[in-house]
CSV table of C-alpha atoms in Angstrom, one decimal:
chain,number,residue,atom,x,y,z
A,86,UNK,CA,108.2,95.2,78.5
A,87,UNK,CA,105.5,97.7,79.6
A,88,UNK,CA,104.9,97.3,83.4
A,89,UNK,CA,102.0,99.0,85.0
A,90,UNK,CA,101.6,99.9,88.7
A,91,UNK,CA,98.3,100.8,90.3
A,92,UNK,CA,97.2,101.3,93.9
A,93,UNK,CA,93.6,100.4,95.1
A,94,UNK,CA,91.9,100.9,98.5
A,95,UNK,CA,94.9,101.9,100.7
A,96,UNK,CA,98.0,103.9,100.3
A,97,UNK,CA,100.3,103.5,103.3
A,98,UNK,CA,103.5,105.6,103.4
A,99,UNK,CA,105.6,102.6,102.6
A,100,UNK,CA,104.2,102.3,99.1
A,101,UNK,CA,106.5,105.1,97.9
A,102,UNK,CA,109.5,103.0,98.9
A,103,UNK,CA,108.3,100.1,96.7
A,104,UNK,CA,107.7,102.5,93.8
A,105,UNK,CA,111.1,104.0,94.2
A,106,UNK,CA,112.8,100.6,94.1
A,107,UNK,CA,110.8,99.7,91.0
A,108,UNK,CA,111.9,102.9,89.3
A,109,UNK,CA,115.5,102.4,90.3
A,110,UNK,CA,115.8,98.8,89.0
A,111,UNK,CA,113.2,98.6,86.2
A,112,UNK,CA,113.0,102.0,84.5
A,113,UNK,CA,116.2,101.5,82.5
A,114,UNK,CA,115.1,98.1,81.1
A,115,UNK,CA,111.4,98.4,80.9
A,116,UNK,CA,108.7,101.0,80.4
A,117,UNK,CA,107.3,101.6,83.9
A,118,UNK,CA,103.9,103.4,84.0
A,119,UNK,CA,101.7,104.5,86.9
A,120,UNK,CA,98.1,103.7,86.3
A,121,UNK,CA,95.2,105.7,87.7
A,122,UNK,CA,91.5,105.5,87.2
A,123,UNK,CA,89.3,108.6,87.6
A,124,UNK,CA,86.5,108.0,90.0
A,125,UNK,CA,83.6,109.8,88.2
A,126,UNK,CA,84.4,109.1,84.5
A,127,UNK,CA,86.2,105.7,84.9
A,128,UNK,CA,88.9,107.0,82.5
A,129,UNK,CA,92.3,105.4,82.9
A,130,UNK,CA,95.5,107.4,82.6
A,131,UNK,CA,99.0,105.9,82.1
A,132,UNK,CA,101.9,108.0,83.2
A,133,UNK,CA,105.6,107.1,82.8
A,134,UNK,CA,107.3,106.8,86.2
A,135,UNK,CA,110.8,108.3,86.1
A,136,UNK,CA,113.2,108.9,89.0
A,137,UNK,CA,112.8,112.7,89.5
A,138,UNK,CA,113.0,113.2,93.2
A,139,UNK,CA,116.0,114.2,95.3
A,140,UNK,CA,114.3,112.8,98.4
A,141,UNK,CA,112.8,109.4,97.3
A,142,UNK,CA,112.4,108.0,100.8
A,143,UNK,CA,110.9,111.0,102.5
A,144,UNK,CA,109.0,112.7,99.7
A,145,UNK,CA,105.4,112.0,98.7
A,146,UNK,CA,104.7,109.0,96.5
A,147,UNK,CA,104.3,109.6,92.7
A,148,UNK,CA,101.2,107.4,92.7
A,149,UNK,CA,97.8,108.3,93.9
A,150,UNK,CA,95.2,105.9,95.1
A,151,UNK,CA,93.0,104.8,92.1
A,152,UNK,CA,89.3,104.3,91.9
A,153,UNK,CA,88.2,100.7,90.9
A,154,UNK,CA,87.3,100.0,87.3
A,155,UNK,CA,83.8,98.9,86.5
A,156,UNK,CA,83.5,95.1,86.8
A,157,UNK,CA,83.5,94.6,83.0
A,158,UNK,CA,86.3,97.1,82.3
A,159,UNK,CA,89.3,95.4,84.2
A,160,UNK,CA,90.7,93.5,81.2
A,161,UNK,CA,90.3,96.4,78.9
A,162,UNK,CA,92.1,98.8,81.2
A,163,UNK,CA,94.9,96.4,82.0
A,164,UNK,CA,95.4,95.3,78.4
A,165,UNK,CA,97.4,98.5,77.9
A,166,UNK,CA,100.3,96.9,79.7
A,167,UNK,CA,102.2,93.6,79.4
A,168,UNK,CA,102.4,93.0,83.2
A,169,UNK,CA,100.7,94.8,86.1
A,170,UNK,CA,101.6,95.2,89.7
A,171,UNK,CA,98.4,95.7,91.7
A,172,UNK,CA,98.9,97.1,95.2
A,173,UNK,CA,95.9,97.1,97.5
A,174,UNK,CA,94.0,96.2,100.6
A,175,UNK,CA,91.5,93.4,101.4
A,176,UNK,CA,88.8,94.7,99.1
A,177,UNK,CA,91.2,95.3,96.3
A,178,UNK,CA,92.4,91.7,96.5
A,179,UNK,CA,88.9,90.4,96.3
A,180,UNK,CA,88.2,92.5,93.2
A,181,UNK,CA,91.6,91.5,91.6
A,182,UNK,CA,90.8,87.8,92.1
A,183,UNK,CA,87.3,88.2,90.6
A,184,UNK,CA,88.0,90.5,87.7
A,185,UNK,CA,91.6,90.2,86.6
A,186,UNK,CA,93.6,87.3,88.1
A,187,UNK,CA,91.5,84.5,86.8
A,188,UNK,CA,90.5,85.7,83.4
A,189,UNK,CA,93.0,88.1,81.9
A,190,UNK,CA,95.7,87.5,79.4
A,191,UNK,CA,97.7,90.2,81.2
A,192,UNK,CA,100.1,88.9,83.8
A,193,UNK,CA,99.5,90.5,87.2
A,194,UNK,CA,100.9,90.4,90.7
A,195,UNK,CA,98.9,91.4,93.7
A,196,UNK,CA,100.8,93.1,96.5
A,197,UNK,CA,99.0,93.3,99.9
A,198,UNK,CA,99.0,96.5,102.0
A,199,UNK,CA,96.7,97.2,104.9
A,200,UNK,CA,96.8,99.4,108.0
A,201,UNK,CA,94.6,96.9,109.7
A,202,UNK,CA,96.8,93.8,109.1
A,203,UNK,CA,93.7,91.9,107.8
A,204,UNK,CA,95.1,90.3,104.6
A,205,UNK,CA,94.3,86.6,104.4
A,206,UNK,CA,97.4,84.5,103.8
A,207,UNK,CA,99.8,87.1,105.3
A,208,UNK,CA,101.1,87.3,108.9
A,209,UNK,CA,101.7,91.0,108.7
A,210,UNK,CA,101.1,93.8,106.3
A,211,UNK,CA,102.7,97.0,105.1
A,212,UNK,CA,101.1,99.9,106.8
A,213,UNK,CA,100.1,98.3,110.1
A,214,UNK,CA,103.1,99.2,112.2
A,215,UNK,CA,103.0,102.8,110.9
A,216,UNK,CA,99.3,103.1,111.7
A,217,UNK,CA,99.7,101.8,115.2
A,218,UNK,CA,102.7,104.1,115.8
A,219,UNK,CA,100.8,107.1,114.5
A,220,UNK,CA,97.7,106.4,116.7
A,221,UNK,CA,99.9,105.8,119.8
A,222,UNK,CA,101.8,109.0,119.2
A,223,UNK,CA,98.4,110.9,119.3
A,224,UNK,CA,97.3,109.0,122.4
A,225,UNK,CA,100.6,109.9,124.2
A,226,UNK,CA,100.3,113.6,123.3
A,227,UNK,CA,96.7,113.6,124.7
A,228,UNK,CA,97.8,111.8,127.9
A,229,UNK,CA,100.6,114.3,128.4
A,230,UNK,CA,98.1,117.1,128.2
A,231,UNK,CA,95.4,115.7,130.4
A,232,UNK,CA,97.9,114.5,133.0
A,233,UNK,CA,99.0,118.1,133.5
A,234,UNK,CA,95.4,119.2,134.4
A,235,UNK,CA,93.3,118.4,137.4
A,236,UNK,CA,89.5,117.6,137.4
A,237,UNK,CA,86.9,117.0,140.0
A,238,UNK,CA,86.4,113.5,138.5
A,239,UNK,CA,88.8,111.1,136.9
A,240,UNK,CA,89.0,111.8,133.1
A,241,UNK,CA,88.6,109.1,130.5
A,242,UNK,CA,89.6,109.9,126.9
A,243,UNK,CA,88.3,107.8,124.0
A,244,UNK,CA,89.9,107.2,120.7
A,245,UNK,CA,87.4,106.1,118.0
A,246,UNK,CA,89.4,104.3,115.2
A,247,UNK,CA,87.9,104.6,111.7
A,248,UNK,CA,87.6,101.7,109.4
A,249,UNK,CA,87.9,98.0,110.5
A,250,UNK,CA,90.5,97.8,113.2
A,251,UNK,CA,90.9,94.2,114.4
A,252,UNK,CA,90.9,93.1,118.0
A,253,UNK,CA,94.7,92.6,117.8
A,254,UNK,CA,95.1,96.2,116.5
A,255,UNK,CA,93.0,97.7,119.3
A,256,UNK,CA,94.9,95.6,121.8
A,257,UNK,CA,98.3,96.6,120.4
A,258,UNK,CA,97.4,100.3,120.5
A,259,UNK,CA,96.1,100.0,124.1
A,260,UNK,CA,99.2,98.2,125.3
A,261,UNK,CA,101.6,100.7,123.6
A,262,UNK,CA,99.5,103.7,124.8
A,263,UNK,CA,99.1,102.3,128.3
A,264,UNK,CA,95.3,102.3,128.1
A,265,UNK,CA,92.4,100.0,127.5
A,266,UNK,CA,90.4,98.7,124.6
A,267,UNK,CA,86.8,97.7,123.9
A,268,UNK,CA,85.5,95.2,121.3
A,269,UNK,CA,81.8,94.7,120.6
A,270,UNK,CA,82.2,90.9,120.8
A,271,UNK,CA,83.1,91.1,124.5
A,272,UNK,CA,81.0,89.1,126.9
A,273,UNK,CA,79.3,90.7,129.9
A,274,UNK,CA,82.0,89.2,132.2
A,275,UNK,CA,84.8,90.8,130.0
A,276,UNK,CA,83.0,94.1,130.0
A,277,UNK,CA,82.7,94.1,133.8
A,278,UNK,CA,86.4,93.2,134.0
A,279,UNK,CA,87.2,96.1,131.6
A,280,UNK,CA,85.3,98.6,133.8
A,281,UNK,CA,87.1,97.3,136.9
A,282,UNK,CA,90.5,97.7,135.3
A,283,UNK,CA,89.7,101.3,134.2
A,284,UNK,CA,88.4,102.2,137.7
A,285,UNK,CA,91.4,100.6,139.4
A,286,UNK,CA,93.8,102.5,137.1
A,287,UNK,CA,92.8,105.8,138.8
A,288,UNK,CA,94.9,106.7,141.8
A,289,UNK,CA,95.9,109.8,143.7
A,290,UNK,CA,98.7,110.2,141.2
A,291,UNK,CA,97.0,109.0,138.1
A,292,UNK,CA,93.6,110.7,137.4
A,293,UNK,CA,93.2,109.9,133.8
A,294,UNK,CA,93.1,107.0,131.3
A,295,UNK,CA,92.3,106.3,127.7
A,296,UNK,CA,90.2,103.7,125.9
A,297,UNK,CA,90.3,102.7,122.2
A,298,UNK,CA,87.5,101.2,120.1
A,299,UNK,CA,86.3,101.1,116.5
A,300,UNK,CA,84.1,103.9,115.2
A,301,UNK,CA,81.5,101.3,114.5
A,302,UNK,CA,81.3,100.3,118.1
A,303,UNK,CA,81.5,103.8,119.6
A,304,UNK,CA,77.9,103.9,120.8
A,305,UNK,CA,78.2,100.4,122.4
A,306,UNK,CA,81.4,101.4,124.1
A,307,UNK,CA,79.7,104.5,125.5
A,308,UNK,CA,76.7,102.6,126.7
A,309,UNK,CA,78.3,99.5,128.2
A,310,UNK,CA,81.5,101.0,129.6
A,311,UNK,CA,81.7,104.8,129.8
A,312,UNK,CA,78.2,105.5,131.0
A,313,UNK,CA,78.7,103.0,133.8
A,314,UNK,CA,81.7,104.9,135.2
A,315,UNK,CA,81.9,108.0,137.2
A,316,UNK,CA,84.3,109.8,134.9
A,317,UNK,CA,84.6,113.0,132.8
A,318,UNK,CA,84.6,111.6,129.3
A,319,UNK,CA,85.8,113.2,126.0
A,320,UNK,CA,86.7,111.5,122.8
A,321,UNK,CA,88.3,112.1,119.4
A,322,UNK,CA,88.0,110.3,116.1
A,323,UNK,CA,91.1,108.9,114.3
A,324,UNK,CA,90.5,108.7,110.5
A,325,UNK,CA,92.2,106.5,108.0
A,326,UNK,CA,94.3,109.3,106.6
A,327,UNK,CA,96.0,109.9,109.9
A,328,UNK,CA,96.6,106.1,110.3
A,329,UNK,CA,98.6,106.1,107.0
A,330,UNK,CA,101.3,108.2,108.6
A,331,UNK,CA,103.7,110.6,106.9
A,332,UNK,CA,106.7,108.3,106.8
A,333,UNK,CA,106.8,104.5,107.5
A,334,UNK,CA,108.3,103.0,110.6
A,335,UNK,CA,111.5,100.9,110.4
A,336,UNK,CA,109.4,97.7,110.6
A,337,UNK,CA,107.3,98.8,107.6
A,338,UNK,CA,110.4,99.8,105.7
A,339,UNK,CA,111.7,96.3,106.1
A,340,UNK,CA,108.4,94.9,104.8
A,341,UNK,CA,108.4,97.3,101.9
A,342,UNK,CA,111.9,96.3,100.9
A,343,UNK,CA,110.9,92.6,101.0
A,344,UNK,CA,107.9,93.3,98.8
A,345,UNK,CA,110.0,95.3,96.4
A,346,UNK,CA,112.5,92.4,96.0
A,347,UNK,CA,109.7,90.0,95.3
A,348,UNK,CA,108.1,92.4,92.7
A,349,UNK,CA,111.5,92.9,90.9
A,350,UNK,CA,112.0,89.1,90.8
A,351,UNK,CA,108.5,88.6,89.4
A,352,UNK,CA,109.0,91.1,86.7
A,353,UNK,CA,112.5,90.1,85.7
A,354,UNK,CA,111.8,86.4,85.6
A,355,UNK,CA,108.4,87.0,83.8
A,356,UNK,CA,106.6,84.8,86.3
A,357,UNK,CA,102.9,83.9,86.0
A,358,UNK,CA,100.0,85.7,87.7
A,359,UNK,CA,100.1,85.4,91.4
A,360,UNK,CA,100.3,87.3,94.7
A,361,UNK,CA,102.8,88.1,97.4
A,362,UNK,CA,102.3,87.1,101.0
A,363,UNK,CA,104.2,88.6,104.0
A,364,UNK,CA,105.1,85.7,106.4
A,365,UNK,CA,107.0,85.7,109.6
A,366,UNK,CA,110.0,84.2,107.9
A,367,UNK,CA,109.9,86.6,104.9
A,368,UNK,CA,108.0,87.5,101.8
A,369,UNK,CA,106.9,84.8,99.5
A,370,UNK,CA,105.4,84.5,96.0
A,371,UNK,CA,102.2,82.5,95.7
A,372,UNK,CA,100.8,81.2,92.4
A,373,UNK,CA,97.3,82.3,91.5
């Protein structure tokens, strides 16, 4: 059987672990091919995936993130394989449901990955823990630097997170980084409380703090919070590439292994089109 693998929308570090497991267990019995679609031309390429790395867990993944096919080209592109494993984020899932899952003769399995943990039907997602960990590492390095310097005014350092970080993600980052977070949906009372907490965090021994927010709400955070405080303010932007991390955390490795087991079962048992969900009690296969 010819099994295709393609990645849309997001490529967290843990994906390479999934691909390696597929190579290890499927390559000897099936033709395993990596699928990629060129952004400008829309041309699809199919490359056999063989185990050729001496460092499969810490090396770069063999797959690159693919562009989306045109809406009327999905079936044509995926008809080159007998079964397809589609790895992707929230947007990718919507496109898979609209253009492949419900109308194609090709069996397909959608595997959710997201650094924002925003996949409907899943309690957690591959990439989230690594993203939070990468951002917190950056925050702690900045805090170590600014804590070693003295300023006339307390210093507040902002971290503007690219993409669509959820309130939970911003909260998790702020807790782990011992800082504060801003969300645009906050009420006036919540914003006043946030400003009070920031001001009260400054002491003789602690003259700096951090605040995290989405890039989309950066201006609002500046206007409603930062400009109302007597602080020296600097900020940096955290893009999605940095959030992906170089290597997955242990928590994401556990999720990756669970996803790989479900993918292998789906291929070997020739199950129908469906999707995988990451639940608190494990990984589950859901019919289309």
